[in-house]
mmCIF file of C-alpha atoms in Angstrom:
data_model
loop_
_atom_site.group_PDB
_atom_site.id
_atom_site.type_symbol
_atom_site.label_atom_id
_atom_site.label_comp_id
_atom_site.label_asym_id
_atom_site.label_seq_id
_atom_site.Cartn_x
_atom_site.Cartn_y
_atom_site.Cartn_z
ATOM 1 C CA UNK C 1 -7.656 -9.928 -11.159
ATOM 2 C CA UNK C 2 -10.753 -9.491 -8.986
ATOM 3 C CA UNK C 3 -13.736 -7.538 -10.298
ATOM 4 C CA UNK C 4 -16.174 -5.892 -7.917
ATOM 5 C CA UNK C 5 -19.723 -4.746 -8.565
ATOM 6 C CA UNK C 6 -21.138 -1.577 -7.093
ATOM 7 C CA UNK C 7 -23.281 -3.710 -4.767
ATOM 8 C CA UNK C 8 -20.286 -5.690 -3.502
ATOM 9 C CA UNK C 9 -18.421 -2.452 -2.797
ATOM 10 C CA UNK C 10 -21.427 -1.068 -0.919
ATOM 11 C CA UNK C 11 -21.565 -4.302 1.108
ATOM 12 C CA UNK C 12 -17.819 -4.119 1.791
ATOM 13 C CA UNK C 13 -18.061 -0.498 2.865
ATOM 14 C CA UNK C 14 -20.926 -1.386 5.206
ATOM 15 C CA UNK C 15 -18.966 -4.322 6.633
ATOM 16 C CA UNK C 16 -15.861 -2.225 7.272
ATOM 17 C CA UNK C 17 -17.741 0.880 8.410
ATOM 18 C CA UNK C 18 -16.994 4.448 7.512
ATOM 19 C CA UNK C 19 -13.358 5.424 7.804
ATOM 20 C CA UNK C 20 -13.276 7.973 10.590
ATOM 21 C CA UNK C 21 -10.124 9.326 12.173
ATOM 22 C CA UNK C 22 -9.185 8.238 15.663
ATOM 23 C CA UNK C 23 -9.312 10.525 18.713
ATOM 24 C CA UNK C 24 -6.040 12.398 18.096
ATOM 25 C CA UNK C 25 -6.822 14.677 15.144
ATOM 26 C CA UNK C 26 -3.143 15.635 14.760
ATOM 27 C CA UNK C 27 -1.947 12.038 14.345
ATOM 28 C CA UNK C 28 -1.591 10.686 10.793
ATOM 29 C CA UNK C 29 -4.548 8.372 10.145
ATOM 30 C CA UNK C 30 -4.816 5.424 7.780
ATOM 31 C CA UNK C 31 -8.343 4.941 6.443
ATOM 32 C CA UNK C 32 -10.230 2.705 4.025
ATOM 33 C CA UNK C 33 -11.226 3.380 0.457
ATOM 34 C CA UNK C 34 -12.747 1.117 -2.198
ATOM 35 C CA UNK C 35 -12.051 0.636 -5.874
ATOM 36 C CA UNK C 36 -14.304 -0.899 -8.541
ATOM 37 C CA UNK C 37 -11.343 -2.929 -9.765
ATOM 38 C CA UNK C 38 -9.429 -3.754 -6.559
ATOM 39 C CA UNK C 39 -12.019 -3.659 -3.767
ATOM 40 C CA UNK C 40 -11.262 -2.225 -0.288
ATOM 41 C CA UNK C 41 -7.745 -0.869 0.259
ATOM 42 C CA UNK C 42 -5.870 1.305 2.758
ATOM 43 C CA UNK C 43 -5.162 4.952 2.071
ATOM 44 C CA UNK C 44 -2.838 7.421 3.745
ATOM 45 C CA UNK C 45 -3.631 10.597 5.666
ATOM 46 C CA UNK C 46 -3.764 12.572 2.393
ATOM 47 C CA UNK C 47 -6.444 10.297 0.862
ATOM 48 C CA UNK C 48 -4.020 8.607 -1.558
ATOM 49 C CA UNK C 49 -3.556 4.806 -1.652
ATOM 50 C CA UNK C 50 -0.643 3.196 0.180
ATOM 51 C CA UNK C 51 1.353 0.300 -1.205
ATOM 52 C CA UNK C 52 3.629 -2.458 0.016
ATOM 53 C CA UNK C 53 6.702 -3.339 -2.042
ATOM 54 C CA UNK C 54 6.915 -7.092 -2.619
ATOM 55 C CA UNK C 55 10.508 -7.962 -3.375
ATOM 56 C CA UNK C 56 10.153 -11.737 -2.893
ATOM 57 C CA UNK C 57 7.779 -12.331 -5.826
ATOM 58 C CA UNK C 58 8.858 -13.644 -9.233
ATOM 59 C CA UNK C 59 11.897 -11.581 -10.306
ATOM 60 C CA UNK C 60 12.100 -9.353 -7.229
ATOM 61 C CA UNK C 61 15.505 -8.447 -5.847
ATOM 62 C CA UNK C 62 14.739 -10.071 -2.448
ATOM 63 C CA UNK C 63 16.000 -7.051 -0.499
ATOM 64 C CA UNK C 64 14.220 -5.202 2.285
ATOM 65 C CA UNK C 65 11.779 -2.769 0.584
ATOM 66 C CA UNK C 66 13.402 0.302 2.161
ATOM 67 C CA UNK C 67 16.799 -0.869 0.890
ATOM 68 C CA UNK C 68 15.466 -1.757 -2.542
ATOM 69 C CA UNK C 69 13.680 1.582 -3.006
ATOM 70 C CA UNK C 70 16.596 3.998 -2.989
ATOM 71 C CA UNK C 71 16.773 7.639 -4.118
ATOM 72 C CA UNK C 72 15.567 7.323 -7.747
ATOM 73 C CA UNK C 73 12.815 4.941 -6.655
ATOM 74 C CA UNK C 74 11.517 7.376 -4.042
ATOM 75 C CA UNK C 75 10.837 9.970 -6.766
ATOM 76 C CA UNK C 76 8.117 7.619 -8.034
ATOM 77 C CA UNK C 77 7.320 5.781 -4.802
ATOM 78 C CA UNK C 78 7.772 8.135 -1.832
ATOM 79 C CA UNK C 79 7.934 6.519 1.585
ATOM 80 C CA UNK C 80 5.026 7.562 3.838
ATOM 81 C CA UNK C 81 6.899 9.588 6.463
ATOM 82 C CA UNK C 82 4.930 10.607 9.555
ATOM 83 C CA UNK C 83 5.340 12.637 12.708
ATOM 84 C CA UNK C 84 4.205 10.746 15.786
ATOM 85 C CA UNK C 85 2.085 7.623 16.091
ATOM 86 C CA UNK C 86 -0.116 6.317 13.292
ATOM 87 C CA UNK C 87 -3.821 5.922 14.015
ATOM 88 C CA UNK C 88 -6.462 4.088 12.011
ATOM 89 C CA UNK C 89 -10.058 4.645 10.995
ATOM 90 C CA UNK C 90 -12.912 2.167 11.321
ATOM 91 C CA UNK C 91 -12.329 -1.221 9.716
ATOM 92 C CA UNK C 92 -8.564 -1.225 10.247
ATOM 93 C CA UNK C 93 -6.723 -2.988 13.045
ATOM 94 C CA UNK C 94 -4.968 -0.449 15.293
ATOM 95 C CA UNK C 95 -2.624 -3.219 16.452
ATOM 96 C CA UNK C 96 -1.225 -3.523 12.920
ATOM 97 C CA UNK C 97 -0.448 0.196 12.486
ATOM 98 C CA UNK C 98 2.951 1.318 13.669
ATOM 99 C CA UNK C 99 6.010 3.310 12.722
ATOM 100 C CA UNK C 100 9.520 2.260 11.870
ATOM 101 C CA UNK C 101 12.609 4.381 12.403
ATOM 102 C CA UNK C 102 14.547 4.694 9.150
ATOM 103 C CA UNK C 103 17.407 7.114 8.512
ATOM 104 C CA UNK C 104 16.298 9.318 11.378
ATOM 105 C CA UNK C 105 12.680 9.542 10.139
ATOM 106 C CA UNK C 106 9.463 7.758 11.107
ATOM 107 C CA UNK C 107 7.933 5.608 8.370
ATOM 108 C CA UNK C 108 4.306 4.465 8.643
ATOM 109 C CA UNK C 109 3.802 0.735 8.434
ATOM 110 C CA UNK C 110 0.872 -1.656 8.529
ATOM 111 C CA UNK C 111 1.393 -5.309 9.455
ATOM 112 C CA UNK C 112 5.167 -4.739 9.425
ATOM 113 C CA UNK C 113 5.052 -3.479 5.812
ATOM 114 C CA UNK C 114 6.617 -0.039 5.288
ATOM 115 C CA UNK C 115 4.116 2.078 3.371
ATOM 116 C CA UNK C 116 4.781 3.861 0.095
ATOM 117 C CA UNK C 117 2.662 6.016 -2.188
ATOM 118 C CA UNK C 118 2.708 6.332 -5.982
ATOM 119 C CA UNK C 119 3.406 9.732 -7.511
ATOM 120 C CA UNK C 120 0.561 9.419 -10.072
ATOM 121 C CA UNK C 121 -2.186 8.698 -7.520
ATOM 122 C CA UNK C 122 -4.635 11.425 -6.617
ATOM 123 C CA UNK C 123 -7.087 11.464 -3.688
ATOM 124 C CA UNK C 124 -10.463 10.004 -4.661
ATOM 125 C CA UNK C 125 -9.243 8.533 -7.954
ATOM 126 C CA UNK C 126 -8.623 4.920 -8.972
ATOM 127 C CA UNK C 127 -5.205 3.610 -7.782
ATOM 128 C CA UNK C 128 -2.586 3.749 -10.557
ATOM 129 C CA UNK C 129 0.303 1.803 -9.001
ATOM 130 C CA UNK C 130 -1.261 -1.623 -8.359
ATOM 131 C CA UNK C 131 0.758 -4.513 -9.802
ATOM 132 C CA UNK C 132 3.578 -2.430 -11.285
ATOM 133 C CA UNK C 133 7.005 -4.071 -11.262
ATOM 134 C CA UNK C 134 9.778 -1.529 -10.753
ATOM 135 C CA UNK C 135 12.892 -0.942 -8.655
ATOM 136 C CA UNK C 136 13.241 -4.604 -7.679
ATOM 137 C CA UNK C 137 9.691 -5.486 -6.666
ATOM 138 C CA UNK C 138 5.964 -5.479 -7.292
ATOM 139 C CA UNK C 139 3.813 -2.766 -5.769
ATOM 140 C CA UNK C 140 0.567 -3.880 -4.153
ATOM 141 C CA UNK C 141 -2.330 -2.215 -2.387
ATOM 142 C CA UNK C 142 -3.012 -3.449 1.142
ATOM 143 C CA UNK C 143 -6.415 -4.770 2.185
ATOM 144 C CA UNK C 144 -7.940 -4.074 5.619
ATOM 145 C CA UNK C 145 -6.859 -7.597 6.612
ATOM 146 C CA UNK C 146 -3.231 -6.661 5.802
ATOM 147 C CA UNK C 147 -3.124 -8.812 2.691
ATOM 148 C CA UNK C 148 -1.614 -7.561 -0.540
ATOM 149 C CA UNK C 149 -3.887 -7.213 -3.537
ATOM 150 C CA UNK C 150 -2.729 -9.519 -6.312
ATOM 151 C CA UNK C 151 -3.217 -9.010 -10.035
ATOM 152 C CA UNK C 152 -2.497 -11.189 -13.079
ATOM 153 C CA UNK C 153 1.001 -9.719 -13.524
ATOM 154 C CA UNK C 154 2.114 -10.739 -10.021
ATOM 155 C CA UNK C 155 3.207 -14.317 -9.322
ATOM 156 C CA UNK C 156 4.563 -16.150 -6.318
ATOM 157 C CA UNK C 157 8.339 -16.652 -6.021
ATOM 158 C CA UNK C 158 9.813 -19.024 -8.612
ATOM 159 C CA UNK C 159 6.455 -19.526 -10.324
ATOM 160 C CA UNK C 160 6.729 -19.916 -14.082
ATOM 161 C CA UNK C 161 4.302 -18.555 -16.642
#
């Protein structure tokens, strides 16, 4: 697990710039936040972290995340549904933000990862869902570079302890 000092977070925030919404104020905007424990990560329009579901790691079910996270899963990990195009704040790549049509709804995605949120997360608080294994996969924060944040509990496919 990575540890970050206050100075490294200040440097990261300076490098990525302040997360400001794009021109269209009605469009859902992904922005950056930073955590003492996890470093910079992407957050949704409501200021809560967004997660990717990694089903290919370790004991994951190897299904598409939207297939793996069915009804009972979505009570804990709601899919980030949006109306219209997704925009991004400073430090995020607009070319990686998109939507995906799923069951007649638009789902926000970043770097082809459908985005989910965790029911325990609150805006401005430390992310609670990082590294949890549930519903057939690991849940991981996304970095501005579209990488998933890894913790000690998460391992690559077929890796043994």
